[in-house]
Amino acid sequence: MNTCEILSFPKITDNRGNLTFLQTPGEIPFVIKRLFWIYDVPGGEIRGGHAYKNQHEIIIALSGSFDITVYDIRGNKTTFSLNRSYCGLYLPPSNWREMSNFSTNAVSLHISSSAFNENDYIRDFNLFIKK
Ligand code: TYD
């Protein structure tokens, strides 16, 4: 998988409340090495603003909603709106992402293929596009 796409995960519906799960191998195209989550985002703030050289990631709106604007290295722009806790956006390496329009109480879960490594970040959009 080399392109960004929305993945739909299993949803076990139940009158007591719904349940969604992920496991590897199975629902996602890489081995999970790290999870992190973003929450308490003040209105109007933007997160992200970078690409990864090697890291694959899936972002899920566990609660609330937000938008993810993605640029590929040619500068093509696509915006995804996440608001379902059983769907996630798969982002392979070399995709610039910006997260915006966080709703009140939004929580984004990030599932990553690697441990944190600042050297894997590209934080200059012009360097990213010219890469
Ligand atoms: P960053 O990835 O830039 O956040 P965002 O993409 O949402 O804007 O990370 C913000 C800060 O947190 C930065 O100083 C690095 C640190 N950080 C870690 O120490 N470990 C992690 O796993 C992550 C994701 C970030």
GROMACS .gro file of C-alpha atoms and ligand atoms in nm:
model
  156
    1MET     CA    1   0.000   0.000   0.000
    2ASN     CA    2   0.164   0.322  -0.115
    3THR     CA    3  -0.124   0.566  -0.104
    4CYS     CA    4  -0.328   0.721   0.174
    5GLU     CA    5  -0.661   0.558   0.225
    6ILE     CA    6  -0.939   0.527   0.477
    7LEU     CA    7  -0.941   0.182   0.637
    8SER     CA    8  -1.259   0.041   0.787
    9PHE     CA    9  -1.210  -0.179   1.093
   10PRO     CA   10  -1.431  -0.453   1.236
   11LYS     CA   11  -1.727  -0.315   1.429
   12ILE     CA   12  -1.905  -0.541   1.675
   13THR     CA   13  -2.238  -0.372   1.731
   14ASP     CA   14  -2.408  -0.439   2.060
   15ASN     CA   15  -2.696  -0.283   2.251
   16ARG     CA   16  -2.448  -0.237   2.536
   17GLY     CA   17  -2.220  -0.030   2.316
   18ASN     CA   18  -2.007  -0.099   2.009
   19LEU     CA   19  -1.657  -0.248   1.997
   20THR     CA   20  -1.382  -0.215   1.736
   21PHE     CA   21  -1.046  -0.392   1.738
   22LEU     CA   22  -0.719  -0.404   1.551
   23GLN     CA   23  -0.458  -0.675   1.552
   24THR     CA   24  -0.147  -0.769   1.354
   25PRO     CA   25  -0.134  -0.952   1.130
   26GLY     CA   26  -0.484  -0.857   1.030
   27GLU     CA   27  -0.639  -0.517   1.003
   28ILE     CA   28  -0.333  -0.300   0.941
   29PRO     CA   29  -0.042  -0.315   0.691
   30PHE     CA   30   0.252  -0.289   0.938
   31VAL     CA   31   0.370  -0.412   1.276
   32ILE     CA   32   0.271  -0.175   1.558
   33LYS     CA   33   0.569  -0.027   1.744
   34ARG     CA   34   0.414   0.277   1.913
   35LEU     CA   35   0.084   0.441   2.003
   36PHE     CA   36   0.028   0.802   2.093
   37TRP     CA   37  -0.278   1.019   2.118
   38ILE     CA   38  -0.360   1.387   2.094
   39TYR     CA   39  -0.634   1.543   2.306
   40ASP     CA   40  -0.739   1.870   2.473
   41VAL     CA   41  -0.671   2.055   2.147
   42PRO     CA   42  -0.781   2.419   2.184
   43GLY     CA   43  -1.024   2.544   1.919
   44GLY     CA   44  -0.854   2.654   1.598
   45GLU     CA   45  -0.520   2.482   1.666
   46ILE     CA   46  -0.334   2.286   1.400
   47ARG     CA   47  -0.123   1.976   1.472
   48GLY     CA   48   0.118   1.788   1.250
   49GLY     CA   49   0.286   2.001   0.988
   50HIS     CA   50   0.545   1.742   0.892
   51ALA     CA   51   0.611   1.422   0.699
   52TYR     CA   52   0.795   1.106   0.796
   53LYS     CA   53   1.074   0.953   0.592
   54ASN     CA   54   1.009   0.592   0.690
   55GLN     CA   55   0.726   0.573   0.938
   56HIS     CA   56   0.384   0.436   0.848
   57GLU     CA   57   0.092   0.561   1.053
   58ILE     CA   58  -0.279   0.513   1.101
   59ILE     CA   59  -0.480   0.793   1.259
   60ILE     CA   60  -0.820   0.725   1.415
   61ALA     CA   61  -1.072   0.973   1.556
   62LEU     CA   62  -1.147   0.778   1.874
   63SER     CA   63  -1.373   1.060   1.984
   64GLY     CA   64  -1.506   1.371   1.810
   65SER     CA   65  -1.385   1.481   1.469
   66PHE     CA   66  -1.102   1.656   1.285
   67ASP     CA   67  -0.965   1.697   0.934
   68ILE     CA   68  -0.633   1.571   0.801
   69THR     CA   69  -0.492   1.752   0.497
   70VAL     CA   70  -0.232   1.544   0.318
   71TYR     CA   71   0.019   1.654   0.052
   72ASP     CA   72   0.221   1.406  -0.151
   73ILE     CA   73   0.573   1.496  -0.267
   74ARG     CA   74   0.436   1.646  -0.588
   75GLY     CA   75   0.223   1.886  -0.383
   76ASN     CA   76  -0.110   1.715  -0.455
   77LYS     CA   77  -0.349   1.792  -0.169
   78THR     CA   78  -0.626   1.573  -0.028
   79THR     CA   79  -0.834   1.642   0.282
   80PHE     CA   80  -0.987   1.360   0.485
   81SER     CA   81  -1.249   1.416   0.755
   82LEU     CA   82  -1.239   1.163   1.037
   83ASN     CA   83  -1.538   1.123   1.268
   84ARG     CA   84  -1.596   0.746   1.303
   85SER     CA   85  -1.408   0.547   1.565
   86TYR     CA   86  -1.415   0.235   1.343
   87CYS     CA   87  -1.228   0.406   1.055
   88GLY     CA   88  -0.869   0.521   1.028
   89LEU     CA   89  -0.655   0.705   0.775
   90TYR     CA   90  -0.352   0.506   0.662
   91LEU     CA   91  -0.054   0.729   0.586
   92PRO     CA   92   0.251   0.567   0.427
   93PRO     CA   93   0.588   0.748   0.447
   94SER     CA   94   0.648   1.067   0.245
   95ASN     CA   95   0.310   1.226   0.305
   96TRP     CA   96   0.290   1.571   0.462
   97ARG     CA   97   0.001   1.595   0.711
   98GLU     CA   98  -0.176   1.877   0.891
   99MET     CA   99  -0.458   1.816   1.137
  100SER     CA  100  -0.719   2.088   1.188
  101ASN     CA  101  -1.081   2.160   1.279
  102PHE     CA  102  -1.067   1.958   1.601
  103SER     CA  103  -1.407   1.933   1.765
  104THR     CA  104  -1.449   1.974   2.139
  105ASN     CA  105  -1.328   1.657   2.313
  106ALA     CA  106  -1.166   1.518   1.996
  107VAL     CA  107  -0.911   1.243   2.059
  108SER     CA  108  -0.683   1.124   1.777
  109LEU     CA  109  -0.515   0.788   1.818
  110HIS     CA  110  -0.193   0.742   1.618
  111ILE     CA  111  -0.073   0.390   1.545
  112SER     CA  112   0.289   0.392   1.431
  113SER     CA  113   0.526   0.146   1.268
  114SER     CA  114   0.831   0.278   1.455
  115ALA     CA  115   0.958   0.415   1.782
  116PHE     CA  116   0.985   0.793   1.814
  117ASN     CA  117   1.279   0.926   1.613
  118GLU     CA  118   1.311   1.299   1.544
  119ASN     CA  119   1.548   1.217   1.255
  120ASP     CA  120   1.257   1.054   1.073
  121TYR     CA  121   1.071   1.388   1.056
  122ILE     CA  122   1.072   1.632   0.763
  123ARG     CA  123   0.950   1.959   0.914
  124ASP     CA  124   1.027   2.195   0.622
  125PHE     CA  125   0.755   2.180   0.356
  126ASN     CA  126   0.989   2.313   0.084
  127LEU     CA  127   1.245   2.042   0.158
  128PHE     CA  128   0.966   1.785   0.152
  129ILE     CA  129   0.834   1.895  -0.188
  130LYS     CA  130   1.181   1.912  -0.342
  131LYS     CA  131   1.282   1.574  -0.197
  132TYD     P1  132   0.492   1.612   1.695
  132TYD     O1  133   0.504   1.478   1.632
  132TYD     O2  134   0.561   1.726   1.627
  132TYD     O3  135   0.338   1.645   1.718
  132TYD     P2  136   0.229   1.688   1.610
  132TYD     O4  137   0.261   1.614   1.485
  132TYD     O5  138   0.097   1.649   1.664
  132TYD     O6  139   0.232   1.836   1.598
  132TYD     O7  140   0.544   1.599   1.844
  132TYD     C1  141   0.531   1.706   1.937
  132TYD     C2  142   0.640   1.691   2.041
  132TYD     O8  143   0.625   1.569   2.112
  132TYD     C3  144   0.782   1.690   1.981
  132TYD     O9  145   0.865   1.766   2.068
  132TYD     C4  146   0.823   1.546   1.987
  132TYD     C5  147   0.744   1.490   2.103
  132TYD     N1  148   0.708   1.348   2.083
  132TYD     C6  149   0.769   1.250   2.157
  132TYD    O10  150   0.857   1.277   2.241
  132TYD     N2  151   0.733   1.119   2.138
  132TYD     C7  152   0.638   1.084   2.046
  132TYD    O11  153   0.608   0.963   2.030
  132TYD     C8  154   0.576   1.187   1.969
  132TYD     C9  155   0.471   1.156   1.867
  132TYD    C10  156   0.613   1.318   1.991
   0.00000   0.00000   0.00000
